[in-house]
Short mmCIF file of C-alpha atoms in Angstrom, two decimals:
data_model
loop_
_atom_site.label_atom_id
_atom_site.label_comp_id
_atom_site.label_asym_id
_atom_site.label_seq_id
_atom_site.Cartn_x
_atom_site.Cartn_y
_atom_site.Cartn_z
CA UNK A 1 -17.20 95.57 201.29
CA UNK A 2 -14.77 96.91 203.76
CA UNK A 3 -13.29 100.25 202.82
CA UNK A 4 -9.78 101.55 204.19
CA UNK A 5 -9.81 105.11 203.97
CA UNK A 6 -6.40 106.94 204.27
CA UNK A 7 -5.81 110.90 205.03
CA UNK A 8 -3.51 113.11 206.98
CA UNK A 9 -3.55 112.75 210.48
CA UNK A 10 -0.38 114.27 212.10
CA UNK A 11 1.11 115.43 208.86
CA UNK A 12 -1.78 118.40 208.48
CA UNK A 13 -5.23 118.05 209.31
CA UNK A 14 -6.39 121.37 207.00
CA UNK A 15 -8.49 118.70 205.10
CA UNK A 16 -9.93 117.21 208.07
CA UNK A 17 -13.81 117.90 207.23
CA UNK A 18 -13.30 117.16 203.37
CA UNK A 19 -12.06 113.68 204.64
CA UNK A 20 -15.46 113.73 207.17
CA UNK A 21 -17.64 114.41 203.83
CA UNK A 22 -15.59 111.44 201.98
CA UNK A 23 -16.12 109.34 204.69
CA UNK A 24 -19.72 109.93 204.92
CA UNK A 25 -20.06 109.14 201.42
CA UNK A 26 -18.19 106.19 201.58
CA UNK A 27 -20.27 104.43 204.05
CA UNK A 28 -22.77 104.14 201.12
CA UNK A 29 -20.66 101.14 199.83
CA UNK A 30 -19.60 99.48 203.04
CA UNK A 31 -18.28 100.10 205.84
CA UNK A 32 -15.47 101.96 206.80
CA UNK A 33 -12.98 100.95 209.50
CA UNK A 34 -10.94 103.96 209.61
CA UNK A 35 -13.79 106.44 210.63
CA UNK A 36 -11.78 108.28 212.78
CA UNK A 37 -9.81 109.84 209.77
CA UNK A 38 -12.46 112.40 209.85
CA UNK A 39 -12.97 113.25 213.76
CA UNK A 40 -12.45 116.68 214.47
CA UNK A 41 -11.79 115.33 218.45
CA UNK A 42 -9.52 112.66 216.80
CA UNK A 43 -5.91 113.92 218.83
CA UNK A 44 -7.75 114.11 222.39
CA UNK A 45 -9.17 110.55 221.66
CA UNK A 46 -5.64 109.08 220.36
CA UNK A 47 -4.18 110.19 223.94
CA UNK A 48 -5.72 107.26 225.16
CA UNK A 49 -3.22 104.78 222.82
CA UNK A 50 0.36 104.23 222.57
CA UNK A 51 1.26 105.08 219.11
CA UNK A 52 2.15 100.83 219.19
CA UNK A 53 -1.38 100.28 219.72
CA UNK A 54 -2.61 102.78 217.02
CA UNK A 55 -0.30 101.48 214.62
CA UNK A 56 -1.49 97.58 214.99
CA UNK A 57 -5.16 98.82 215.00
CA UNK A 58 -4.70 100.46 211.62
CA UNK A 59 -2.30 97.80 210.13
CA UNK A 60 -4.93 95.24 211.00
CA UNK A 61 -7.88 96.86 209.49
CA UNK A 62 -5.60 97.66 206.54
CA UNK A 63 -5.38 93.81 206.36
CA UNK A 64 -8.72 93.05 206.57
CA UNK A 65 -9.92 95.54 204.11
CA UNK A 66 -11.11 94.99 200.54
CA UNK A 67 -10.53 98.11 199.00
CA UNK A 68 -8.34 101.12 199.94
CA UNK A 69 -9.22 104.83 199.03
CA UNK A 70 -6.27 107.29 199.74
CA UNK A 71 -7.24 111.63 199.71
CA UNK A 72 -3.17 112.52 198.92
CA UNK A 73 -3.35 116.18 198.58
CA UNK A 74 -1.77 116.79 202.11
CA UNK A 75 1.73 115.19 202.43
CA UNK A 76 2.14 112.27 205.08
CA UNK A 77 4.07 109.81 205.88
CA UNK A 78 1.23 107.95 207.17
CA UNK A 79 -0.58 107.51 204.07
CA UNK A 80 2.49 106.75 201.79
CA UNK A 81 3.19 104.06 204.50
CA UNK A 82 -0.33 102.74 204.02
CA UNK A 83 -0.55 103.05 200.35
CA UNK A 84 3.19 100.83 200.16
CA UNK A 85 1.66 98.14 202.50
CA UNK A 86 -1.65 97.97 200.85
CA UNK A 87 0.39 97.63 197.88
CA UNK A 88 2.27 94.63 198.93
CA UNK A 89 -0.83 92.93 200.60
CA UNK A 90 -2.50 92.87 197.28
CA UNK A 91 -5.36 95.53 197.64
CA UNK A 92 -7.20 97.50 195.42
CA UNK A 93 -6.22 101.09 196.40
CA UNK A 94 -8.04 104.58 194.67
CA UNK A 95 -5.42 107.48 195.32
CA UNK A 96 -7.48 111.08 195.08
CA UNK A 97 -5.58 114.46 194.51
CA UNK A 98 -7.41 117.70 194.44
CA UNK A 99 -5.96 119.98 191.87
CA UNK A 100 -5.96 123.77 192.44
CA UNK A 101 -4.68 123.39 196.03
CA UNK A 102 -0.88 124.33 195.40
CA UNK A 103 1.04 120.68 196.24
CA UNK A 104 2.94 118.55 194.34
CA UNK A 105 2.21 114.90 194.09
CA UNK A 106 4.88 112.16 194.88
CA UNK A 107 6.29 110.34 191.60
CA UNK A 108 5.75 107.22 194.05
CA UNK A 109 2.27 107.80 193.64
CA UNK A 110 1.65 109.70 190.51
CA UNK A 111 4.05 106.97 188.49
CA UNK A 112 3.00 104.16 190.21
CA UNK A 113 1.05 102.21 188.05
CA UNK A 114 -0.21 99.55 190.74
CA UNK A 115 -2.48 102.36 191.74
CA UNK A 116 -5.54 104.08 190.31
CA UNK A 117 -4.60 107.89 190.79
CA UNK A 118 -7.50 110.07 190.12
CA UNK A 119 -7.47 113.91 190.01
CA UNK A 120 -10.60 116.19 191.21
CA UNK A 121 -11.86 119.74 191.13
CA UNK A 122 -14.28 119.46 194.02
CA UNK A 123 -16.15 117.31 196.25
CA UNK A 124 -18.76 116.39 194.23
CA UNK A 125 -16.12 115.52 191.39
CA UNK A 126 -14.45 113.26 193.74
CA UNK A 127 -18.12 111.11 194.73
CA UNK A 128 -18.46 110.96 191.37
CA UNK A 129 -14.66 108.89 191.15
CA UNK A 130 -15.54 107.51 194.16
CA UNK A 131 -18.96 105.87 193.16
CA UNK A 132 -16.77 104.63 189.47
CA UNK A 133 -14.16 103.11 191.55
CA UNK A 134 -16.61 100.86 193.97
CA UNK A 135 -18.56 99.79 191.44
CA UNK A 136 -16.17 97.88 189.63
CA UNK A 137 -15.02 96.52 193.41
CA UNK A 138 -18.25 96.19 194.83
CA UNK A 139 -18.71 92.84 196.80
CA UNK B 1 26.90 97.96 201.09
CA UNK B 2 23.92 99.73 199.11
CA UNK B 3 22.37 102.44 200.77
CA UNK B 4 18.66 104.21 199.79
CA UNK B 5 18.73 107.65 201.55
CA UNK B 6 14.80 108.91 201.30
CA UNK B 7 13.76 112.44 202.02
CA UNK B 8 11.00 114.44 200.87
CA UNK B 9 10.92 116.33 197.56
CA UNK B 10 7.70 117.10 196.42
CA UNK B 11 6.36 117.07 200.13
CA UNK B 12 8.49 120.31 200.55
CA UNK B 13 12.42 121.03 200.18
CA UNK B 14 13.30 122.74 203.35
CA UNK B 15 15.00 120.27 204.93
CA UNK B 16 17.65 119.83 201.28
CA UNK B 17 20.88 120.87 202.75
CA UNK B 18 20.46 118.44 205.87
CA UNK B 19 19.91 115.64 203.19
CA UNK B 20 22.68 116.25 201.44
CA UNK B 21 24.97 116.37 204.21
CA UNK B 22 23.88 113.04 205.67
CA UNK B 23 24.12 111.48 202.05
CA UNK B 24 27.65 112.79 202.20
CA UNK B 25 28.43 110.63 205.57
CA UNK B 26 26.39 107.81 204.31
CA UNK B 27 29.11 108.02 201.31
CA UNK B 28 31.89 106.54 203.96
CA UNK B 29 29.98 102.94 204.73
CA UNK B 30 28.98 102.19 201.13
CA UNK B 31 26.87 103.33 197.71
CA UNK B 32 24.32 105.77 198.07
CA UNK B 33 21.78 104.72 195.43
CA UNK B 34 19.47 108.22 195.60
CA UNK B 35 22.34 110.85 195.86
CA UNK B 36 19.67 113.31 193.78
CA UNK B 37 17.88 113.43 197.10
CA UNK B 38 20.32 116.51 198.40
CA UNK B 39 20.37 117.86 195.04
CA UNK B 40 19.49 121.94 194.79
CA UNK B 41 18.67 121.46 191.04
CA UNK B 42 16.68 117.97 191.51
CA UNK B 43 13.40 119.49 190.19
CA UNK B 44 15.04 120.57 186.60
CA UNK B 45 16.71 117.36 186.51
CA UNK B 46 13.80 115.33 187.53
CA UNK B 47 12.07 117.02 184.27
CA UNK B 48 13.60 114.74 181.79
CA UNK B 49 11.86 111.71 183.07
CA UNK B 50 8.28 110.89 183.43
CA UNK B 51 6.70 110.42 186.84
CA UNK B 52 6.77 106.32 185.83
CA UNK B 53 10.47 106.24 185.03
CA UNK B 54 11.66 108.19 187.89
CA UNK B 55 8.97 105.71 189.66
CA UNK B 56 10.77 102.90 188.24
CA UNK B 57 14.08 103.43 189.03
CA UNK B 58 13.86 104.23 192.87
CA UNK B 59 11.39 101.07 192.96
CA UNK B 60 14.58 99.45 191.37
CA UNK B 61 16.71 100.66 193.83
CA UNK B 62 14.89 99.98 196.55
CA UNK B 63 14.61 95.99 195.64
CA UNK B 64 18.65 96.47 195.37
CA UNK B 65 19.31 98.05 198.55
CA UNK B 66 20.85 96.37 201.61
CA UNK B 67 19.83 98.91 203.87
CA UNK B 68 17.14 102.21 204.19
CA UNK B 69 18.26 105.41 206.29
CA UNK B 70 15.30 107.67 206.35
CA UNK B 71 14.72 111.21 207.02
CA UNK B 72 10.93 111.18 208.11
CA UNK B 73 10.92 114.95 209.70
CA UNK B 74 9.02 116.74 206.88
CA UNK B 75 5.89 114.99 206.17
CA UNK B 76 6.16 112.83 202.64
CA UNK B 77 4.07 110.53 200.65
CA UNK B 78 6.82 109.05 199.15
CA UNK B 79 8.89 108.57 201.97
CA UNK B 80 6.06 107.33 203.82
CA UNK B 81 5.35 104.63 200.27
CA UNK B 82 9.00 103.99 200.33
CA UNK B 83 9.04 102.79 203.90
CA UNK B 84 6.37 100.45 203.76
CA UNK B 85 7.42 99.31 200.28
CA UNK B 86 10.99 98.38 202.10
CA UNK B 87 9.18 96.61 204.91
CA UNK B 88 7.58 94.67 202.93
CA UNK B 89 10.80 93.71 200.87
CA UNK B 90 12.24 92.73 203.88
CA UNK B 91 15.00 95.72 203.87
CA UNK B 92 16.50 97.02 207.20
CA UNK B 93 15.30 100.60 208.18
CA UNK B 94 16.71 103.40 210.00
CA UNK B 95 14.08 106.22 210.49
CA UNK B 96 15.85 109.55 211.91
CA UNK B 97 13.05 112.31 213.42
CA UNK B 98 14.59 115.90 214.39
CA UNK B 99 13.27 116.99 217.68
CA UNK B 100 12.44 120.92 217.88
CA UNK B 101 11.19 121.21 214.34
CA UNK B 102 7.93 121.38 215.46
CA UNK B 103 7.06 118.45 213.23
CA UNK B 104 4.70 115.25 214.61
CA UNK B 105 5.93 112.07 213.63
CA UNK B 106 3.34 109.77 211.98
CA UNK B 107 2.22 106.99 214.32
CA UNK B 108 2.66 104.30 211.55
CA UNK B 109 6.35 105.03 211.55
CA UNK B 110 6.92 105.69 215.64
CA UNK B 111 4.66 102.93 216.51
CA UNK B 112 5.98 100.50 214.28
CA UNK B 113 8.40 97.58 216.01
CA UNK B 114 9.79 96.94 212.45
CA UNK B 115 11.87 99.61 212.01
CA UNK B 116 14.66 101.48 213.86
CA UNK B 117 13.39 104.73 215.14
CA UNK B 118 15.70 107.26 216.51
CA UNK B 119 15.57 110.98 217.52
CA UNK B 120 18.10 113.51 217.30
CA UNK B 121 18.71 116.87 218.08
CA UNK B 122 21.33 117.71 215.35
CA UNK B 123 23.53 116.48 212.21
CA UNK B 124 26.26 115.56 214.18
CA UNK B 125 24.08 113.57 216.60
CA UNK B 126 22.06 112.09 213.64
CA UNK B 127 25.86 111.10 211.91
CA UNK B 128 26.37 109.14 215.54
CA UNK B 129 22.97 107.09 214.75
CA UNK B 130 23.79 106.53 211.49
CA UNK B 131 27.19 105.05 212.28
CA UNK B 132 25.82 102.81 215.12
CA UNK B 133 22.84 101.50 212.77
CA UNK B 134 25.48 100.67 209.79
CA UNK B 135 28.20 99.31 211.99
CA UNK B 136 25.95 96.43 212.64
CA UNK B 137 24.49 95.87 209.57
CA UNK B 138 27.74 96.77 207.69
CA UNK B 139 28.13 93.79 204.56
#
Protein backbone atom coordinates (compact mmCIF):
# COMPACT_ATOMS: atom_id res chain seq x y z
CA UNK A 1 0.00 0.00 0.00
CA UNK A 2 1.26 3.45 -0.94
CA UNK A 3 0.46 6.13 1.65
CA UNK A 4 0.58 9.90 1.08
CA UNK A 5 1.07 11.63 4.44
CA UNK A 6 0.21 15.34 4.42
CA UNK A 7 1.29 17.80 7.11
CA UNK A 8 2.10 21.49 7.28
CA UNK A 9 5.50 22.53 5.90
CA UNK A 10 5.64 26.25 5.12
CA UNK A 11 2.40 26.93 7.05
CA UNK A 12 4.25 26.12 10.30
CA UNK A 13 6.52 23.34 11.60
CA UNK A 14 5.46 23.21 15.26
CA UNK A 15 4.03 19.68 14.82
CA UNK A 16 7.01 18.35 12.87
CA UNK A 17 7.97 15.74 15.50
CA UNK A 18 4.40 14.51 15.70
CA UNK A 19 4.40 14.06 11.89
CA UNK A 20 7.66 12.11 12.16
CA UNK A 21 6.16 9.80 14.77
CA UNK A 22 2.99 9.21 12.72
CA UNK A 23 5.06 8.54 9.59
CA UNK A 24 7.12 5.91 11.46
CA UNK A 25 3.86 4.27 12.54
CA UNK A 26 2.40 4.44 9.01
CA UNK A 27 5.43 2.52 7.73
CA UNK A 28 4.00 -0.57 9.43
CA UNK A 29 1.21 -0.57 6.85
CA UNK A 30 3.03 0.26 3.63
CA UNK A 31 5.31 2.69 1.83
CA UNK A 32 5.06 6.33 2.96
CA UNK A 33 5.76 8.36 -0.20
CA UNK A 34 6.16 11.65 1.69
CA UNK A 35 8.54 10.70 4.51
CA UNK A 36 10.24 14.11 4.17
CA UNK A 37 7.25 15.84 5.85
CA UNK A 38 8.67 14.75 9.23
CA UNK A 39 12.27 15.70 8.38
CA UNK A 40 13.93 18.27 10.67
CA UNK A 41 16.22 19.42 7.88
CA UNK A 42 13.53 19.64 5.22
CA UNK A 43 14.00 23.33 4.38
CA UNK A 44 17.72 22.84 3.72
CA UNK A 45 17.05 19.82 1.50
CA UNK A 46 14.21 21.51 -0.38
CA UNK A 47 16.55 24.30 -1.45
CA UNK A 48 17.98 21.88 -4.00
CA UNK A 49 14.60 21.77 -5.76
CA UNK A 50 12.55 24.51 -7.41
CA UNK A 51 8.98 25.01 -6.19
CA UNK A 52 7.74 23.58 -9.49
CA UNK A 53 9.86 20.44 -8.99
CA UNK A 54 8.42 20.04 -5.46
CA UNK A 55 4.90 20.51 -6.83
CA UNK A 56 5.36 17.97 -9.63
CA UNK A 57 6.90 15.39 -7.30
CA UNK A 58 4.09 15.72 -4.73
CA UNK A 59 1.39 15.70 -7.41
CA UNK A 60 2.81 12.51 -8.93
CA UNK A 61 2.84 10.88 -5.50
CA UNK A 62 -0.77 11.94 -4.90
CA UNK A 63 -1.78 10.33 -8.19
CA UNK A 64 0.10 7.14 -7.33
CA UNK A 65 -1.01 6.68 -3.73
CA UNK A 66 -3.70 4.35 -2.44
CA UNK A 67 -4.67 6.42 0.59
CA UNK A 68 -4.04 9.90 2.01
CA UNK A 69 -3.53 10.50 5.74
CA UNK A 70 -3.58 14.25 6.51
CA UNK A 71 -2.76 15.82 9.88
CA UNK A 72 -4.93 18.96 9.73
CA UNK A 73 -4.34 20.70 13.08
CA UNK A 74 -1.96 23.39 11.76
CA UNK A 75 -3.65 25.50 9.06
CA UNK A 76 -1.80 24.90 5.77
CA UNK A 77 -2.52 25.85 2.18
CA UNK A 78 -0.52 22.87 0.93
CA UNK A 79 -2.42 20.31 3.03
CA UNK A 80 -5.76 21.85 2.02
CA UNK A 81 -4.76 21.80 -1.65
CA UNK A 82 -3.62 18.17 -1.40
CA UNK A 83 -6.93 17.14 0.18
CA UNK A 84 -8.92 18.92 -2.56
CA UNK A 85 -6.82 17.36 -5.30
CA UNK A 86 -6.86 13.89 -3.69
CA UNK A 87 -10.64 14.06 -3.39
CA UNK A 88 -10.97 14.89 -7.09
CA UNK A 89 -8.72 11.89 -7.85
CA UNK A 90 -11.10 9.65 -5.87
CA UNK A 91 -8.58 8.79 -3.15
CA UNK A 92 -9.56 7.54 0.29
CA UNK A 93 -8.68 10.31 2.76
CA UNK A 94 -8.28 10.27 6.54
CA UNK A 95 -8.00 13.66 8.27
CA UNK A 96 -6.65 13.75 11.83
CA UNK A 97 -7.40 16.79 14.00
CA UNK A 98 -5.83 17.20 17.44
CA UNK A 99 -8.16 18.67 20.04
CA UNK A 100 -6.89 20.98 22.77
CA UNK A 101 -4.38 22.76 20.50
CA UNK A 102 -6.50 25.92 20.32
CA UNK A 103 -7.07 25.57 16.56
CA UNK A 104 -10.32 25.85 14.59
CA UNK A 105 -10.79 23.37 11.75
CA UNK A 106 -12.04 24.66 8.39
CA UNK A 107 -15.66 23.82 7.56
CA UNK A 108 -14.38 22.70 4.14
CA UNK A 109 -12.79 19.79 6.02
CA UNK A 110 -15.11 19.31 9.03
CA UNK A 111 -18.29 19.63 6.92
CA UNK A 112 -17.09 17.49 4.01
CA UNK A 113 -18.88 14.13 3.83
CA UNK A 114 -16.31 12.80 1.32
CA UNK A 115 -13.56 12.73 3.99
CA UNK A 116 -13.05 10.54 7.03
CA UNK A 117 -12.42 13.07 9.81
CA UNK A 118 -11.32 11.92 13.26
CA UNK A 119 -10.38 14.01 16.28
CA UNK A 120 -7.75 12.75 18.70
CA UNK A 121 -6.23 13.82 22.01
CA UNK A 122 -2.77 12.28 21.85
CA UNK A 123 -0.42 10.30 19.60
CA UNK A 124 -1.49 6.90 20.88
CA UNK A 125 -5.10 7.61 20.04
CA UNK A 126 -4.07 8.92 16.60
CA UNK A 127 -2.35 5.59 15.98
CA UNK A 128 -5.46 3.64 16.96
CA UNK A 129 -7.44 5.70 14.42
CA UNK A 130 -4.81 5.06 11.71
CA UNK A 131 -4.86 1.34 12.50
CA UNK A 132 -8.63 1.19 12.13
CA UNK A 133 -8.59 3.22 8.89
CA UNK A 134 -5.80 1.32 7.16
CA UNK A 135 -7.17 -2.01 8.32
CA UNK A 136 -10.24 -1.35 6.17
CA UNK A 137 -8.32 -0.18 3.10
CA UNK A 138 -5.36 -2.57 3.35
CA UNK A 139 -4.33 -3.56 -0.17
CA UNK B 1 -19.36 37.17 -14.17
CA UNK B 2 -19.56 35.11 -10.95
CA UNK B 3 -16.49 35.47 -8.73
CA UNK B 4 -15.54 33.14 -5.88
CA UNK B 5 -13.28 35.03 -3.46
CA UNK B 6 -11.30 32.78 -1.09
CA UNK B 7 -9.61 34.02 2.09
CA UNK B 8 -8.74 32.55 5.46
CA UNK B 9 -11.63 32.20 7.94
CA UNK B 10 -10.82 29.73 10.72
CA UNK B 11 -7.09 29.70 9.82
CA UNK B 12 -6.83 33.31 11.04
CA UNK B 13 -8.73 36.57 10.52
CA UNK B 14 -5.86 39.10 10.65
CA UNK B 15 -6.38 40.03 6.96
CA UNK B 16 -10.16 40.32 7.22
CA UNK B 17 -10.28 44.04 6.39
CA UNK B 18 -8.02 43.51 3.38
CA UNK B 19 -10.42 40.79 2.14
CA UNK B 20 -13.35 43.20 2.60
CA UNK B 21 -11.57 45.85 0.55
CA UNK B 22 -10.71 43.39 -2.25
CA UNK B 23 -14.29 42.07 -2.30
CA UNK B 24 -15.63 45.63 -2.68
CA UNK B 25 -13.25 46.11 -5.61
CA UNK B 26 -14.21 42.76 -7.18
CA UNK B 27 -17.86 43.86 -7.20
CA UNK B 28 -16.94 46.24 -10.03
CA UNK B 29 -16.43 43.20 -12.26
CA UNK B 30 -19.34 40.96 -11.33
CA UNK B 31 -21.14 39.15 -8.53
CA UNK B 32 -18.99 38.06 -5.59
CA UNK B 33 -20.59 34.83 -4.35
CA UNK B 34 -18.57 34.75 -1.12
CA UNK B 35 -18.98 38.30 0.21
CA UNK B 36 -19.16 36.93 3.76
CA UNK B 37 -15.38 36.23 3.75
CA UNK B 38 -14.83 39.94 4.54
CA UNK B 39 -17.56 40.13 7.17
CA UNK B 40 -16.49 41.21 10.68
CA UNK B 41 -19.37 39.28 12.27
CA UNK B 42 -18.88 36.11 10.24
CA UNK B 43 -18.39 33.74 13.18
CA UNK B 44 -21.63 34.88 14.81
CA UNK B 45 -23.55 34.45 11.55
CA UNK B 46 -21.99 31.06 10.75
CA UNK B 47 -23.28 29.67 14.04
CA UNK B 48 -26.69 29.46 12.40
CA UNK B 49 -25.31 26.90 9.93
CA UNK B 50 -23.79 23.46 10.48
CA UNK B 51 -20.31 22.83 9.06
CA UNK B 52 -21.86 20.55 6.44
CA UNK B 53 -24.26 23.33 5.37
CA UNK B 54 -21.30 25.74 5.03
CA UNK B 55 -19.38 23.14 3.02
CA UNK B 56 -22.29 22.44 0.66
CA UNK B 57 -22.98 26.15 0.10
CA UNK B 58 -19.32 26.93 -0.68
CA UNK B 59 -18.95 23.87 -2.91
CA UNK B 60 -22.04 24.84 -4.90
CA UNK B 61 -20.65 28.37 -5.35
CA UNK B 62 -17.30 26.95 -6.49
CA UNK B 63 -19.08 24.85 -9.10
CA UNK B 64 -21.12 27.85 -10.28
CA UNK B 65 -18.36 30.48 -10.43
CA UNK B 66 -16.52 31.68 -13.54
CA UNK B 67 -13.29 32.61 -11.75
CA UNK B 68 -11.64 32.15 -8.36
CA UNK B 69 -9.61 34.92 -6.71
CA UNK B 70 -7.74 33.59 -3.65
CA UNK B 71 -5.79 35.68 -1.16
CA UNK B 72 -3.16 33.16 -0.01
CA UNK B 73 -0.97 35.10 2.46
CA UNK B 74 -2.49 33.56 5.63
CA UNK B 75 -2.07 29.76 5.63
CA UNK B 76 -5.53 28.20 5.48
CA UNK B 77 -6.78 24.66 4.96
CA UNK B 78 -10.05 25.95 3.51
CA UNK B 79 -8.39 28.20 0.91
CA UNK B 80 -6.00 25.39 -0.09
CA UNK B 81 -8.89 22.94 -0.41
CA UNK B 82 -10.91 25.42 -2.48
CA UNK B 83 -7.96 25.95 -4.86
CA UNK B 84 -7.47 22.19 -5.30
CA UNK B 85 -11.18 21.62 -5.91
CA UNK B 86 -11.48 24.64 -8.26
CA UNK B 87 -8.50 23.40 -10.26
CA UNK B 88 -10.11 19.98 -10.69
CA UNK B 89 -13.29 21.75 -11.88
CA UNK B 90 -11.24 23.58 -14.55
CA UNK B 91 -11.78 27.06 -13.09
CA UNK B 92 -9.51 30.00 -13.83
CA UNK B 93 -7.70 30.82 -10.58
CA UNK B 94 -5.79 33.92 -9.47
CA UNK B 95 -3.73 33.62 -6.28
CA UNK B 96 -2.60 36.84 -4.58
CA UNK B 97 0.34 36.69 -2.15
CA UNK B 98 1.37 39.72 -0.10
CA UNK B 99 5.11 40.11 0.28
CA UNK B 100 6.64 41.53 3.47
CA UNK B 101 4.15 39.77 5.78
CA UNK B 102 6.74 37.23 6.95
CA UNK B 103 4.83 34.28 5.46
CA UNK B 104 6.12 31.44 3.31
CA UNK B 105 3.89 30.32 0.46
CA UNK B 106 3.29 26.58 -0.07
CA UNK B 107 5.12 25.05 -3.05
CA UNK B 108 1.78 23.43 -3.98
CA UNK B 109 0.67 26.97 -4.86
CA UNK B 110 3.92 28.70 -5.89
CA UNK B 111 5.11 25.74 -7.99
CA UNK B 112 1.76 25.01 -9.64
CA UNK B 113 1.70 25.94 -13.34
CA UNK B 114 -2.11 25.63 -13.45
CA UNK B 115 -2.56 28.73 -11.27
CA UNK B 116 -1.95 32.41 -11.94
CA UNK B 117 0.14 33.50 -8.95
CA UNK B 118 0.95 37.16 -8.39
CA UNK B 119 2.81 38.79 -5.51
CA UNK B 120 1.86 42.27 -4.38
CA UNK B 121 3.09 44.83 -1.87
CA UNK B 122 -0.07 46.79 -1.09
CA UNK B 123 -3.81 46.92 -1.76
CA UNK B 124 -3.54 49.26 -4.72
CA UNK B 125 -1.14 46.91 -6.50
CA UNK B 126 -3.43 43.95 -5.70
CA UNK B 127 -6.26 45.82 -7.42
CA UNK B 128 -4.16 46.43 -10.52
CA UNK B 129 -3.46 42.68 -10.68
CA UNK B 130 -7.17 41.88 -10.27
CA UNK B 131 -8.04 44.39 -12.99
CA UNK B 132 -5.58 42.80 -15.42
CA UNK B 133 -6.77 39.26 -14.58
CA UNK B 134 -10.50 39.92 -14.82
CA UNK B 135 -10.05 42.04 -17.95
CA UNK B 136 -8.87 38.89 -19.73
CA UNK B 137 -11.63 36.61 -18.42
CA UNK B 138 -14.49 39.11 -18.47
CA UNK B 139 -17.65 37.30 -19.52
